[in-house]
Amino acid sequence: MAAKENLSNGAGPMHDGKEDGLGPDDLSEMLAAGTKDVHEKAENTQFVKDFLRGRIRKELFKLGAVALYYIYEAMEEEIERNKDHPHFAPLYFPSELHRHEALARDLEYFYGPEWRSLVSCSEATRRYVDRIRHVGREDPALLVAHAYTRYMGDLSGGQVLKKVAQRALKLPPTGEGLEFYQFDAIDSAKAFKQLYRSRMNQLDLDVPTKERLVGEAVKAFQFNMEVFEELEEMGKTFKEDVSDAGMPVHGDMGGDVSKCPYYAAKTAATGGTAYACQLAVAVMRHPTGQVLMATWFAALAGLAAWYLM
């Protein structure tokens, strides 16, 4: 599909700015460089690594959606409050980006129509929400850092997590429970991210304000990590219901050891290309192998999209 020409904030065509010739003082470049280390730390938390491996407890996934609901509700209410602020207005894309209504539908799917009475805001999530509320009321320019951190991640790595969750939790292919990850008003995530970064670079901000924005984006990643760590601790109290049961052992092969992917791996090391092909076929025929392969390629694509676009 072609990128949409008319956007909800009435700012004109999708490609209204250029990313060629970016300098070190461009906000998008400062944010990318300034958050690189903390971004990598966030991606390497145990919760995220387990998620990418498809090792997801359904109850923990639901609690993650609850945390996201409170975070996006706060952020989008503050965005609405400051939608005409000169330091945020060019980044106001409610139809394209806002997520809290989609999250509400996901929570209704998981918890039922009375979901609001069944969920609550956790301590780590509350600290994140309180910071967003403070920024929205006292220093609206810093909302750019929170919007950048959340929405650009949703359009990049979030698409990886959607595929993993759908497979691992056996969620409906029609998208129920995963509406958070679905951006119906964006035809090209790549084009939209280019537009968003271009708009960021056009904001009338001095260098000290840009540096404060970088610092706020680092804080946003840290708040996210605190939520991940809290979820990881919660997960230790749950009964094991991880859907990834691992690769099969010899005993599950009906006596045919050649069907075992571990056997194929061993023989591939000593038997040449024929056995290498056997390994590939064995892995791809097994559902776990399919999940792992899909996750690996999706993760590569998602990370490349984040760092290179």
XYZ file of C-alpha atoms in Angstrom:
309
model
C 0.000 0.000 0.000
C 1.042 3.563 -0.537
C 1.544 5.832 2.450
C -1.464 7.924 3.403
C -1.411 11.466 2.055
C -3.676 13.141 4.620
C -2.904 12.814 8.302
C -5.136 13.451 11.279
C -3.294 16.538 12.430
C -3.809 18.169 9.048
C -0.129 18.686 8.430
C -0.020 17.568 4.825
C 1.611 14.694 2.944
C 3.508 11.859 4.537
C 6.905 12.860 3.202
C 7.058 16.483 4.295
C 10.644 16.415 5.484
C 13.993 14.949 4.491
C 16.334 12.881 6.575
C 19.310 13.421 4.285
C 22.232 15.284 5.788
C 21.234 14.879 9.423
C 23.642 16.513 11.821
C 24.627 15.669 15.397
C 22.296 18.393 16.735
C 19.208 16.946 15.043
C 16.878 15.702 17.758
C 16.312 12.281 16.174
C 20.064 11.700 15.998
C 20.611 12.900 19.559
C 17.852 10.606 20.832
C 19.134 7.588 18.918
C 22.700 8.104 20.156
C 21.752 9.109 23.688
C 19.458 6.127 24.306
C 21.472 3.441 22.537
C 22.976 1.923 25.691
C 19.795 1.978 27.778
C 17.820 0.664 24.797
C 20.132 -2.343 24.596
C 19.766 -2.902 28.350
C 15.978 -2.852 28.017
C 16.094 -5.401 25.195
C 18.275 -7.676 27.333
C 16.063 -7.811 30.405
C 15.010 -11.362 31.212
C 11.349 -10.566 30.575
C 12.030 -9.366 27.023
C 14.417 -12.229 26.249
C 11.883 -14.785 27.439
C 9.170 -13.048 25.422
C 11.240 -13.173 22.235
C 11.866 -16.888 22.809
C 8.129 -17.451 22.948
C 8.239 -18.365 26.633
C 5.199 -16.359 27.683
C 2.879 -17.005 30.589
C -0.595 -15.930 29.573
C -1.301 -14.361 32.968
C 1.922 -12.388 32.732
C 1.104 -11.248 29.211
C -2.254 -10.000 30.497
C -0.575 -8.081 33.326
C 1.781 -6.549 30.784
C -1.228 -5.335 28.822
C -2.674 -3.848 32.022
C 0.552 -1.915 32.654
C 0.555 -0.638 29.086
C -3.049 0.500 29.406
C -2.279 2.749 32.379
C 0.883 4.084 30.714
C -0.844 4.944 27.441
C -3.927 6.323 29.129
C -1.743 8.788 31.047
C 0.469 9.667 28.091
C -2.394 10.201 25.677
C -4.385 12.289 28.139
C -1.330 14.516 28.562
C -0.845 14.624 24.799
C -4.454 15.749 24.398
C -3.890 18.404 27.040
C -0.838 19.681 25.149
C -1.819 19.002 21.533
C -1.525 22.704 20.652
C 1.742 23.277 22.489
C 4.332 24.460 19.922
C 6.869 21.907 21.160
C 4.497 18.997 20.650
C 1.790 19.959 18.127
C 3.693 18.719 15.016
C 3.799 15.241 16.591
C 0.083 15.009 17.314
C -1.184 11.926 15.438
C -4.097 10.570 17.495
C -5.713 8.463 14.766
C -2.437 6.933 13.688
C -0.756 6.340 17.041
C -2.976 6.434 20.111
C -3.161 3.032 21.795
C -5.205 3.170 25.002
C -8.526 2.362 23.307
C -6.980 -0.626 21.538
C -5.548 -1.781 24.866
C -8.985 -1.452 26.462
C -10.356 -3.834 23.812
C -7.495 -6.261 24.455
C -8.226 -6.217 28.186
C -11.911 -6.820 27.558
C -10.933 -9.851 25.477
C -8.735 -11.251 28.269
C -10.749 -10.266 31.359
C -14.303 -9.828 30.080
C -16.648 -6.811 30.028
C -16.008 -6.057 33.722
C -12.255 -5.813 33.224
C -11.938 -2.368 34.787
C -12.975 -3.746 38.167
C -10.496 -6.622 37.873
C -7.247 -4.745 37.156
C -5.113 -2.249 39.064
C -2.012 -0.147 38.484
C 1.160 -1.774 39.849
C 3.847 0.114 41.771
C 6.382 0.293 38.930
C 3.675 1.302 36.484
C 2.451 3.982 38.897
C 5.911 5.561 39.053
C 6.018 5.661 35.244
C 2.514 7.150 35.077
C 3.326 9.761 37.729
C 6.342 10.916 35.743
C 4.283 11.258 32.561
C 1.634 13.267 34.446
C 4.300 15.545 35.931
C 5.903 16.157 32.526
C 2.558 16.888 30.889
C 1.678 19.503 33.478
C 5.064 21.062 34.215
C 7.277 20.620 31.136
C 5.261 19.578 28.055
C 8.237 19.628 25.697
C 9.487 16.499 27.461
C 6.387 14.622 26.311
C 8.232 14.264 23.010
C 10.695 11.899 24.714
C 7.940 9.656 26.070
C 6.014 9.603 22.792
C 9.192 8.835 20.833
C 10.203 6.009 23.170
C 6.810 4.323 23.169
C 5.426 4.836 19.672
C 8.623 4.274 17.697
C 9.165 1.078 19.660
C 5.582 -0.021 18.972
C 6.115 0.443 15.248
C 9.412 -1.466 15.308
C 10.060 -4.137 17.923
C 6.402 -4.229 18.917
C 5.600 -5.914 15.631
C 8.056 -8.674 16.543
C 6.323 -9.257 19.868
C 2.922 -9.427 18.198
C 3.959 -12.381 16.029
C 5.582 -14.188 18.926
C 2.594 -13.698 21.247
C 0.084 -14.802 18.628
C 1.909 -18.081 18.096
C 2.956 -18.803 21.669
C -0.403 -17.973 23.271
C -2.429 -19.454 20.394
C -4.417 -16.244 20.027
C -6.963 -15.911 17.210
C -5.533 -15.077 13.775
C -8.208 -12.365 13.537
C -6.262 -10.270 16.073
C -8.283 -10.452 19.291
C -6.065 -9.736 22.282
C -3.421 -8.076 20.107
C -5.117 -4.898 18.899
C -2.462 -2.859 20.704
C 0.016 -3.896 18.015
C -2.286 -3.135 15.077
C -1.947 0.342 13.512
C -4.834 0.410 11.051
C -4.331 4.062 10.079
C -0.676 3.556 9.100
C -0.042 1.872 5.774
C 3.760 2.058 5.904
C 5.489 1.943 9.266
C 8.796 2.850 7.634
C 7.386 5.951 5.943
C 5.566 7.029 9.076
C 8.668 6.715 11.238
C 10.605 8.786 8.732
C 7.891 11.438 8.897
C 7.834 11.390 12.689
C 11.588 11.817 12.967
C 11.498 14.590 10.394
C 8.850 16.408 12.423
C 10.959 15.983 15.560
C 13.945 17.546 13.817
C 11.826 20.528 12.788
C 10.746 21.357 16.340
C 11.979 24.790 17.428
C 14.135 23.632 20.324
C 17.486 24.882 21.560
C 20.318 22.452 22.250
C 19.870 22.464 26.067
C 16.199 21.483 25.630
C 17.181 18.720 23.228
C 19.675 17.449 25.787
C 16.938 17.432 28.433
C 14.773 15.456 26.016
C 17.515 12.869 25.636
C 17.748 12.600 29.411
C 13.974 12.153 29.640
C 14.037 9.433 26.982
C 16.672 7.590 29.033
C 14.336 7.866 32.036
C 11.485 6.470 29.938
C 13.557 3.410 29.059
C 14.464 3.006 32.726
C 10.801 3.147 33.720
C 10.090 0.478 31.128
C 12.826 -1.717 32.565
C 11.381 -1.311 36.052
C 8.019 -2.508 34.729
C 9.714 -5.486 33.016
C 11.541 -6.380 36.236
C 8.326 -6.124 38.235
C 6.550 -8.409 35.763
C 9.428 -10.871 35.990
C 9.057 -10.989 39.783
C 5.300 -11.461 39.461
C 5.890 -14.298 37.039
C 7.844 -16.240 39.666
C 4.632 -16.645 41.662
C 2.626 -18.100 38.761
C 2.159 -21.736 37.915
C 4.250 -22.676 34.914
C 2.056 -22.444 31.825
C 4.635 -21.488 29.228
C 3.506 -22.716 25.845
C 7.009 -23.315 24.478
C 7.692 -26.890 25.588
C 11.041 -27.104 23.814
C 12.217 -29.421 21.086
C 11.139 -33.094 21.270
C 13.403 -35.779 22.727
C 14.083 -39.188 21.223
C 11.222 -40.780 23.146
C 8.679 -38.658 21.265
C 9.873 -39.813 17.864
C 8.005 -43.126 17.775
C 11.303 -45.008 17.743
C 12.661 -43.208 14.675
C 15.726 -41.380 15.996
C 16.303 -39.759 12.599
C 13.243 -37.585 13.245
C 14.919 -35.950 16.231
C 16.366 -32.510 15.430
C 19.210 -33.075 17.908
C 20.194 -36.248 16.067
C 20.042 -34.359 12.782
C 22.285 -31.673 14.235
C 24.841 -34.240 15.327
C 24.918 -36.057 12.013
C 25.025 -32.788 10.072
C 28.298 -32.004 11.811
C 29.857 -35.176 10.408
C 27.820 -36.110 7.358
C 27.851 -33.154 4.989
C 25.119 -31.219 3.230
C 22.538 -33.996 3.129
C 22.378 -34.051 6.892
C 22.356 -30.271 7.042
C 19.237 -30.354 4.880
C 17.779 -33.001 7.185
C 18.371 -30.686 10.145
C 16.663 -27.760 8.445
C 13.646 -29.845 7.475
C 13.358 -31.356 10.952
C 13.453 -27.980 12.637
C 11.008 -26.332 10.258
C 8.518 -29.201 10.518
C 8.315 -28.876 14.279
C 6.035 -26.091 15.623
C 8.666 -24.947 18.127
C 11.234 -24.722 15.380
C 8.834 -22.651 13.324
C 8.280 -20.268 16.228
C 12.014 -19.934 16.844
C 12.790 -19.326 13.191
C 9.963 -16.825 12.824
C 11.055 -15.052 16.000
C 14.692 -14.916 14.884
C 13.948 -13.394 11.488
C 11.296 -11.052 12.901
C 13.675 -9.909 15.630
C 16.386 -9.155 13.101
C 13.912 -7.197 11.002
C 12.561 -5.299 13.981
C 15.959 -4.341 15.337
C 17.197 -3.315 11.904
C 14.111 -1.157 11.467
C 14.705 0.564 14.807
C 18.406 1.329 14.384
C 18.705 1.900 10.654
C 15.562 3.791 9.630
